[in-house]
Short mmCIF file of C-alpha atoms in Angstrom, two decimals:
data_model
loop_
_atom_site.label_atom_id
_atom_site.label_comp_id
_atom_site.label_asym_id
_atom_site.label_seq_id
_atom_site.Cartn_x
_atom_site.Cartn_y
_atom_site.Cartn_z
CA MET A 10 -20.96 -41.45 -1.08
CA THR A 11 -23.09 -39.40 -3.48
CA SER A 12 -21.59 -36.77 -5.73
CA ARG A 13 -23.25 -34.45 -8.22
CA SER A 14 -22.16 -31.81 -10.65
CA THR A 15 -22.72 -28.14 -9.91
CA THR A 16 -22.64 -25.02 -12.02
CA VAL A 17 -21.83 -22.76 -9.07
CA ASP A 18 -18.38 -21.13 -9.21
CA PRO A 19 -16.80 -22.11 -5.87
CA LEU A 20 -14.83 -18.82 -5.79
CA ASP A 21 -17.75 -16.61 -6.90
CA PHE A 22 -20.67 -18.34 -5.27
CA LEU A 23 -22.95 -15.29 -5.41
CA SER A 24 -22.11 -14.39 -9.05
CA VAL A 25 -20.45 -11.03 -8.36
CA GLU A 26 -18.94 -11.45 -11.84
CA SER A 27 -22.37 -10.77 -13.38
CA THR A 28 -22.57 -7.28 -11.82
CA LEU A 29 -19.28 -5.99 -13.31
CA SER A 30 -19.07 -3.80 -16.37
CA ASP A 31 -17.05 -4.92 -19.37
CA GLU A 32 -14.29 -2.43 -18.48
CA GLU A 33 -14.16 -3.60 -14.87
CA ARG A 34 -13.99 -7.19 -16.01
CA ASP A 35 -11.22 -6.43 -18.51
CA ILE A 36 -9.13 -4.66 -15.88
CA ARG A 37 -9.71 -7.45 -13.38
CA ASP A 38 -8.71 -10.07 -15.91
CA ALA A 39 -5.55 -8.20 -16.96
CA VAL A 40 -4.35 -7.91 -13.35
CA ARG A 41 -5.27 -11.54 -12.63
CA ALA A 42 -3.31 -12.69 -15.64
CA PHE A 43 -0.28 -10.66 -14.56
CA VAL A 44 -0.37 -12.13 -11.06
CA ARG A 45 -0.68 -15.66 -12.40
CA SER A 46 2.11 -15.34 -14.95
CA ARG A 47 4.56 -13.13 -13.06
CA VAL A 48 4.00 -13.61 -9.37
CA LEU A 49 2.47 -16.90 -8.23
CA ALA A 50 5.31 -19.20 -9.35
CA GLU A 51 7.96 -17.13 -7.53
CA VAL A 52 6.32 -15.34 -4.63
CA GLY A 53 6.87 -18.22 -2.20
CA ASP A 54 10.61 -17.94 -2.84
CA TRP A 55 10.50 -14.15 -2.51
CA PHE A 56 8.74 -14.52 0.82
CA GLU A 57 11.17 -17.13 2.08
CA GLN A 58 14.17 -15.05 1.02
CA GLY A 59 12.71 -11.79 2.29
CA ARG A 60 12.98 -9.94 -1.00
CA VAL A 61 10.95 -8.69 -3.94
CA PRO A 62 12.31 -7.77 -7.40
CA ARG A 63 12.65 -4.05 -7.95
CA GLU A 64 11.78 -4.47 -11.64
CA LEU A 65 8.22 -5.28 -10.57
CA VAL A 66 7.60 -1.54 -10.18
CA GLY A 67 8.19 -0.85 -13.86
CA GLU A 68 6.11 -3.89 -14.81
CA LEU A 69 3.23 -2.66 -12.66
CA GLY A 70 3.57 0.75 -14.29
CA LYS A 71 3.23 -0.82 -17.72
CA LEU A 72 0.19 -2.74 -16.46
CA GLY A 73 -1.34 0.64 -15.55
CA VAL A 74 -2.19 -0.01 -11.88
CA LEU A 75 0.02 2.66 -10.24
CA GLY A 76 -2.28 5.53 -9.30
CA MET A 77 -4.84 4.03 -11.69
CA HIS A 78 -7.78 5.72 -9.96
CA LEU A 79 -6.27 9.23 -10.31
CA GLU A 80 -6.99 11.59 -13.18
CA GLY A 81 -4.39 13.09 -15.50
CA TYR A 82 -0.56 13.19 -15.30
CA GLY A 83 -0.24 9.77 -16.94
CA CYS A 84 -2.70 8.08 -14.59
CA ALA A 85 -5.34 5.77 -15.99
CA GLY A 86 -8.31 7.53 -14.40
CA THR A 87 -10.31 4.35 -13.74
CA SER A 88 -13.28 3.98 -11.44
CA ALA A 89 -12.80 3.27 -7.76
CA THR A 90 -14.41 -0.12 -8.25
CA ALA A 91 -11.95 -1.04 -11.00
CA TYR A 92 -9.06 -0.02 -8.69
CA GLY A 93 -10.57 -2.16 -5.95
CA LEU A 94 -10.79 -5.17 -8.26
CA ALA A 95 -7.15 -4.70 -9.16
CA CYS A 96 -6.24 -4.63 -5.46
CA LEU A 97 -8.23 -7.83 -4.92
CA GLU A 98 -6.31 -9.62 -7.64
CA LEU A 99 -2.93 -8.25 -6.50
CA GLU A 100 -3.45 -9.41 -2.93
CA ALA A 101 -4.67 -12.79 -4.13
CA GLY A 102 -1.05 -13.01 -5.22
CA ASP A 103 0.49 -11.48 -2.09
CA SER A 104 -0.27 -8.70 0.39
CA GLY A 105 3.19 -7.29 -0.27
CA LEU A 106 2.39 -6.78 -3.94
CA ARG A 107 -0.84 -4.96 -3.15
CA SER A 108 0.98 -2.93 -0.49
CA LEU A 109 3.53 -1.78 -3.06
CA VAL A 110 0.73 -0.56 -5.35
CA SER A 111 -1.30 0.96 -2.49
CA VAL A 112 1.57 2.95 -1.07
CA GLN A 113 2.66 4.16 -4.49
CA GLY A 114 -0.81 5.11 -5.73
CA SER A 115 -3.09 5.73 -2.75
CA LEU A 116 -0.56 7.27 -0.36
CA ALA A 117 2.39 8.89 -2.16
CA MET A 118 0.69 9.71 -5.50
CA PHE A 119 -2.67 10.61 -3.96
CA ALA A 120 -0.96 13.00 -1.51
CA ILE A 121 0.73 14.82 -4.39
CA HIS A 122 -2.38 14.69 -6.61
CA ARG A 123 -4.73 15.96 -3.87
CA TRP A 124 -2.49 18.33 -1.93
CA GLY A 125 0.46 19.18 -4.17
CA SER A 126 1.27 22.18 -6.37
CA GLN A 127 0.98 22.00 -10.12
CA GLU A 128 4.77 21.91 -10.36
CA GLN A 129 4.96 18.99 -7.91
CA LYS A 130 2.32 17.07 -9.80
CA GLN A 131 4.02 17.56 -13.14
CA GLU A 132 7.42 16.63 -11.73
CA TRP A 133 6.43 13.43 -9.95
CA LEU A 134 3.09 11.96 -10.98
CA PRO A 135 3.93 10.87 -14.57
CA ARG A 136 7.11 9.12 -13.41
CA LEU A 137 5.39 7.44 -10.48
CA ALA A 138 2.48 6.30 -12.68
CA ALA A 139 4.89 4.77 -15.18
CA GLY A 140 6.90 3.02 -12.47
CA GLU A 141 9.97 5.02 -13.44
CA ALA A 142 10.10 6.38 -9.88
CA VAL A 143 9.04 4.96 -6.52
CA GLY A 144 7.28 6.84 -3.74
CA CYS A 145 6.78 6.21 -0.05
CA PHE A 146 4.68 7.80 2.70
CA GLY A 147 6.23 8.78 6.01
CA LEU A 148 3.63 9.18 8.76
CA THR A 149 4.08 6.40 11.38
CA GLU A 150 6.86 6.87 13.91
CA PRO A 151 8.53 4.63 16.51
CA ASP A 152 6.37 6.21 19.23
CA SER A 153 3.41 7.38 17.13
CA GLY A 154 1.21 4.88 15.34
CA SER A 155 -2.54 5.01 16.02
CA ASP A 156 -2.20 8.60 17.27
CA PRO A 157 -0.49 10.49 14.41
CA GLY A 158 -1.21 13.78 16.14
CA SER A 159 1.49 12.88 18.66
CA MET A 160 4.22 12.73 16.02
CA ARG A 161 7.63 14.09 17.03
CA THR A 162 9.06 14.76 13.57
CA HIS A 163 9.13 18.51 13.17
CA ALA A 164 9.96 21.08 10.56
CA ARG A 165 11.13 24.63 11.27
CA ARG A 166 11.54 27.59 8.99
CA ASP A 167 15.03 28.86 8.29
CA GLY A 168 14.75 31.76 5.90
CA ASP A 169 12.94 30.49 2.84
CA ASP A 170 13.89 26.86 3.60
CA TRP A 171 12.43 24.21 5.83
CA VAL A 172 14.58 22.02 8.08
CA LEU A 173 13.18 18.61 9.05
CA ARG A 174 14.24 16.41 11.93
CA GLY A 175 12.76 13.10 13.10
CA ARG A 176 12.21 9.45 12.30
CA LYS A 177 9.52 7.47 10.52
CA MET A 178 8.94 3.75 11.00
CA TRP A 179 7.41 0.81 9.08
CA ILE A 180 7.58 2.64 5.76
CA THR A 181 6.70 0.45 2.77
CA ASN A 182 8.92 1.11 -0.29
CA GLY A 183 11.19 3.19 1.94
CA THR A 184 14.63 2.11 0.70
CA TRP A 185 13.42 2.08 -2.90
CA ALA A 186 11.78 5.48 -2.86
CA ASP A 187 12.90 8.28 -5.15
CA VAL A 188 10.64 10.62 -3.22
CA ALA A 189 9.20 10.37 0.29
CA VAL A 190 6.04 12.18 1.35
CA VAL A 191 6.97 13.10 4.94
CA TRP A 192 4.55 14.58 7.45
CA ALA A 193 5.90 16.81 10.18
CA ARG A 194 4.75 19.08 12.96
CA THR A 195 5.27 22.82 12.30
CA ASP A 196 4.20 26.07 13.93
CA MET A 197 1.51 26.10 11.22
CA GLY A 198 0.13 22.64 12.05
CA ILE A 199 0.83 19.26 10.47
CA ARG A 200 2.35 19.78 7.02
CA GLY A 201 3.54 17.48 4.25
CA PHE A 202 6.89 17.70 2.46
CA LEU A 203 8.39 16.01 -0.58
CA VAL A 204 11.85 14.70 0.27
CA PRO A 205 13.82 13.42 -2.77
CA LYS A 206 16.24 10.56 -2.45
CA GLY A 207 19.80 11.78 -1.92
CA THR A 208 18.86 14.91 -0.01
CA PRO A 209 21.60 15.52 2.61
CA GLY A 210 20.57 14.29 6.03
CA PHE A 211 17.91 11.94 4.66
CA ALA A 212 18.46 8.17 4.96
CA ALA A 213 16.38 5.00 4.71
CA GLN A 214 17.30 1.80 6.52
CA GLU A 215 15.61 -1.51 5.69
CA ILE A 216 13.81 -3.28 8.53
CA SER A 217 14.76 -6.95 8.63
CA LYS A 218 13.78 -9.99 10.68
CA LYS A 219 10.11 -9.61 9.69
CA LEU A 220 7.90 -12.71 9.77
CA SER A 221 5.13 -10.97 7.80
CA LEU A 222 5.07 -9.04 4.51
CA ARG A 223 8.44 -10.53 3.68
CA ALA A 224 7.90 -9.96 -0.04
CA SER A 225 7.76 -6.26 0.62
CA VAL A 226 10.32 -3.53 1.30
CA THR A 227 9.89 -1.97 4.77
CA ALA A 228 12.14 0.75 6.13
CA GLU A 229 12.86 3.34 8.76
CA LEU A 230 13.31 6.90 7.50
CA ILE A 231 15.81 9.13 9.29
CA LEU A 232 15.68 12.90 8.86
CA ASP A 233 18.70 14.60 10.40
CA ASP A 234 18.29 18.34 9.81
CA VAL A 235 17.14 17.78 6.22
CA ARG A 236 17.07 21.15 4.44
CA LEU A 237 14.35 21.60 1.83
CA PRO A 238 13.32 24.55 -0.31
CA ALA A 239 9.93 26.13 0.13
CA SER A 240 8.82 24.37 -3.04
CA ALA A 241 9.00 21.01 -1.22
CA LEU A 242 5.98 21.89 0.95
CA LEU A 243 2.64 20.37 -0.11
CA PRO A 244 0.66 23.63 -0.21
CA GLY A 245 -2.84 22.20 0.11
CA ALA A 246 -2.38 20.16 3.29
CA THR A 247 -2.50 22.29 6.46
CA SER A 248 -3.60 19.82 9.15
CA LEU A 249 -3.95 16.14 9.96
CA ARG A 250 -6.76 16.07 7.42
CA GLY A 251 -4.02 15.83 4.78
CA PRO A 252 -2.44 12.50 5.78
CA LEU A 253 -5.75 11.09 7.03
CA SER A 254 -7.33 11.61 3.61
CA CYS A 255 -4.50 9.58 2.10
CA LEU A 256 -4.95 6.79 4.63
CA ASN A 257 -8.62 6.61 3.75
CA GLU A 258 -7.70 6.01 0.11
CA ALA A 259 -5.29 3.23 1.09
CA ARG A 260 -7.82 1.59 3.40
CA PHE A 261 -10.26 1.38 0.52
CA GLY A 262 -7.73 -0.68 -1.44
CA ILE A 263 -7.00 -2.82 1.62
CA LEU A 264 -10.61 -3.84 2.16
CA TRP A 265 -10.68 -5.11 -1.42
CA GLY A 266 -7.27 -6.74 -1.14
CA ALA A 267 -8.22 -8.68 1.98
CA ALA A 268 -11.02 -10.33 0.03
CA GLY A 269 -8.43 -11.43 -2.50
CA ALA A 270 -6.19 -13.00 0.11
CA ALA A 271 -9.20 -14.83 1.54
CA ARG A 272 -10.23 -16.07 -1.89
CA ALA A 273 -6.72 -17.46 -2.50
CA CYS A 274 -6.92 -19.38 0.79
CA LEU A 275 -10.36 -20.75 -0.02
CA ALA A 276 -9.17 -21.89 -3.44
CA ALA A 277 -6.23 -23.72 -1.87
CA ALA A 278 -8.49 -25.37 0.70
CA ILE A 279 -11.00 -26.54 -1.93
CA ASP A 280 -8.28 -27.94 -4.13
CA TYR A 281 -6.55 -29.69 -1.26
CA SER A 282 -9.72 -31.14 0.27
CA THR A 283 -10.82 -32.65 -3.03
CA THR A 284 -7.46 -34.27 -3.81
CA ARG A 285 -6.11 -35.26 -0.40
CA THR A 286 -7.28 -38.81 0.44
CA GLN A 287 -7.57 -40.17 3.97
CA PHE A 288 -9.60 -43.12 5.28
CA GLY A 289 -10.27 -44.13 1.71
CA LYS A 290 -11.83 -40.94 0.38
CA PRO A 291 -11.09 -37.22 -0.19
CA ILE A 292 -11.13 -35.29 3.06
CA GLY A 293 -13.63 -32.93 1.44
CA ALA A 294 -16.16 -35.77 1.66
CA PHE A 295 -16.21 -35.51 5.45
CA GLN A 296 -18.83 -33.28 7.04
CA ILE A 297 -16.38 -31.42 9.28
CA GLN A 298 -14.27 -30.30 6.30
CA GLN A 299 -17.31 -29.33 4.25
CA HIS A 300 -18.48 -27.22 7.17
CA LYS A 301 -15.14 -25.39 7.15
CA LEU A 302 -15.32 -24.87 3.40
CA ALA A 303 -18.87 -23.53 3.61
CA HIS A 304 -17.86 -21.14 6.38
CA MET A 305 -14.93 -19.86 4.37
CA ALA A 306 -17.07 -19.46 1.24
CA VAL A 307 -19.57 -17.36 3.20
CA GLU A 308 -16.83 -15.04 4.49
CA VAL A 309 -15.12 -14.68 1.08
CA ASN A 310 -18.38 -13.86 -0.71
CA ARG A 311 -19.59 -11.53 2.05
CA ALA A 312 -16.26 -9.65 1.97
CA THR A 313 -16.38 -9.33 -1.80
CA LEU A 314 -19.96 -8.05 -1.77
CA LEU A 315 -19.10 -5.50 0.92
CA ALA A 316 -16.10 -4.30 -1.08
CA LEU A 317 -18.18 -4.02 -4.22
CA HIS A 318 -20.91 -2.05 -2.44
CA LEU A 319 -18.38 0.38 -0.99
CA GLY A 320 -16.78 0.70 -4.41
CA ARG A 321 -20.11 1.66 -5.93
CA LEU A 322 -20.64 4.20 -3.15
CA LYS A 323 -17.20 5.70 -3.77
CA ASP A 324 -17.84 5.97 -7.50
CA ALA A 325 -21.10 7.79 -6.69
CA GLY A 326 -19.25 10.22 -4.39
CA GLN A 327 -21.17 8.96 -1.35
CA LEU A 328 -18.57 6.93 0.56
CA ARG A 329 -17.87 8.07 4.11
CA PRO A 330 -14.67 7.41 6.09
CA GLU A 331 -16.64 5.51 8.74
CA GLN A 332 -17.89 3.13 6.07
CA VAL A 333 -14.33 2.54 4.91
CA SER A 334 -13.39 1.75 8.50
CA MET A 335 -16.22 -0.80 8.72
CA GLY A 336 -15.04 -2.32 5.46
CA LYS A 337 -11.43 -2.71 6.57
CA LEU A 338 -12.42 -3.99 10.02
CA ALA A 339 -14.85 -6.58 8.62
CA ASN A 340 -12.91 -7.78 5.61
CA VAL A 341 -9.49 -8.13 7.20
CA ASN A 342 -10.94 -9.95 10.20
CA SER A 343 -12.85 -12.24 7.83
CA ALA A 344 -9.73 -12.87 5.78
CA LEU A 345 -7.76 -13.80 8.86
CA ASP A 346 -10.49 -16.21 9.88
CA VAL A 347 -10.52 -17.80 6.41
CA ALA A 348 -6.74 -18.10 6.32
CA ARG A 349 -6.57 -19.75 9.73
CA THR A 350 -9.36 -22.16 8.84
CA ALA A 351 -7.74 -23.03 5.51
CA ARG A 352 -4.49 -23.73 7.31
CA GLN A 353 -6.33 -26.35 9.38
CA VAL A 354 -7.83 -27.95 6.28
CA LEU A 355 -4.35 -28.35 4.82
CA GLY A 356 -3.06 -29.96 8.03
CA ALA A 357 0.74 -30.11 8.24
CA ASN A 358 0.98 -28.92 4.63
CA GLY A 359 -0.69 -25.72 5.78
CA ILE A 360 2.61 -24.43 7.12
CA SER A 361 4.53 -25.05 3.88
CA LEU A 362 5.30 -22.32 1.39
CA GLU A 363 4.49 -24.87 -1.31
CA TYR A 364 0.95 -23.67 -0.62
CA PRO A 365 -0.14 -20.02 -0.30
CA VAL A 366 -2.10 -20.27 2.94
CA ILE A 367 0.56 -19.69 5.64
CA ARG A 368 1.98 -16.80 3.61
CA HIS A 369 -1.38 -15.10 3.43
CA MET A 370 -2.09 -15.86 7.06
CA VAL A 371 1.02 -14.17 8.41
CA ASN A 372 0.74 -11.29 5.90
CA LEU A 373 -2.74 -10.55 7.14
CA GLU A 374 -1.37 -10.12 10.65
CA SER A 375 0.29 -6.98 9.27
CA VAL A 376 -2.70 -5.92 7.21
CA VAL A 377 -4.96 -6.01 10.28
CA THR A 378 -2.57 -3.57 11.94
CA TYR A 379 -1.49 -1.06 9.30
CA GLU A 380 -3.57 1.86 7.99
CA GLY A 381 -5.41 1.75 11.33
CA THR A 382 -5.57 -1.25 13.65
CA ALA A 383 -8.72 -3.30 14.04
CA ASP A 384 -9.22 -1.64 17.45
CA VAL A 385 -9.01 1.84 15.98
CA HIS A 386 -11.47 1.07 13.22
CA ALA A 387 -13.85 -0.45 15.78
CA LEU A 388 -13.71 2.81 17.68
CA VAL A 389 -14.38 4.79 14.51
CA VAL A 390 -17.48 2.69 13.88
CA GLY A 391 -18.47 2.95 17.56
CA ALA A 392 -18.21 6.75 17.45
CA ALA A 393 -20.40 6.81 14.36
CA LEU A 394 -22.99 4.64 16.13
CA THR A 395 -23.09 6.56 19.40
CA GLY A 396 -21.89 10.04 18.57
CA ILE A 397 -19.28 9.64 21.32
CA ASP A 398 -15.57 9.70 20.52
CA ALA A 399 -13.86 7.04 22.65
CA PHE A 400 -10.28 7.70 21.52
CA ARG A 401 -9.57 9.90 24.52
#
């Protein structure tokens, strides 16, 4: 058996590191350090127990990642690429951690920042950015997922007030949320409302018995004739364009995060294959395992390069929703492939929470579904290629 030293970074084979600015590198390193010191030692237990510490929100606020790509109101105002790098490092820890940050910043906070009144922004954004308050985003319903236009939740006018009735499902941060951004059908189209915790008729019930995203809070929101003042309406959002713009922001973070989950699985597979001995030598010395490692390295680096390119486009103001769909479709599918291959490399140990692979693998089964399923994003790309909308 012949071995030789190499200067190639196994986790950054194509030297993406060299293309980052000093600021991007500093932000990436700060988030990576937080994940290593605060998350990695405990996240397997959190996953097994189906919980996540609430105090993480405040810690993430102090780290500066909540709404970090937004301007003003206590937000860091970083580049889109820097936000993407943060998502990559967060999901290298766990998809649930990145989901918490995505929902807070790219769904709840972005909705208020983009579509809210000045009063709404001043009331909520500084607290959400600091992690002093938690937000959630109520769009998906029990009978309305990929087709949000079919939502049944509705809001009717009653004098100067609005009265909301309906249910929302699979809502990340739901039982923690101090404010829920809820989308409802009205006689004026799809509108968004800010529903504070404790409003009469509003309740959140945690969804249990999940086998994915277990280190994440998921809830059902129930709105039973919830009465809100006119000031609760998001004035800038007057159609489905409102919630869809928020989803596009979240998908951008997801396509970066998936690359992080894939990288974590590759790292585990490399470490295991070079230390696990069978038939008198490390299993990484066998051709079949090296082929798996090479395949995983290709997918991880390709996903990271795609994310970086889309980040640069977004920073230049040139990123299109269809390109985000391609990014999510490609990167999450690649991450799932990497996770499943890594699980095989680890053999029986691949199903143990002593290693991160099975946790990432089952988490990615949720990531491939939320913020638009793989099928939906394939149809978005297909429509862009042909000019024909195949949704209906």
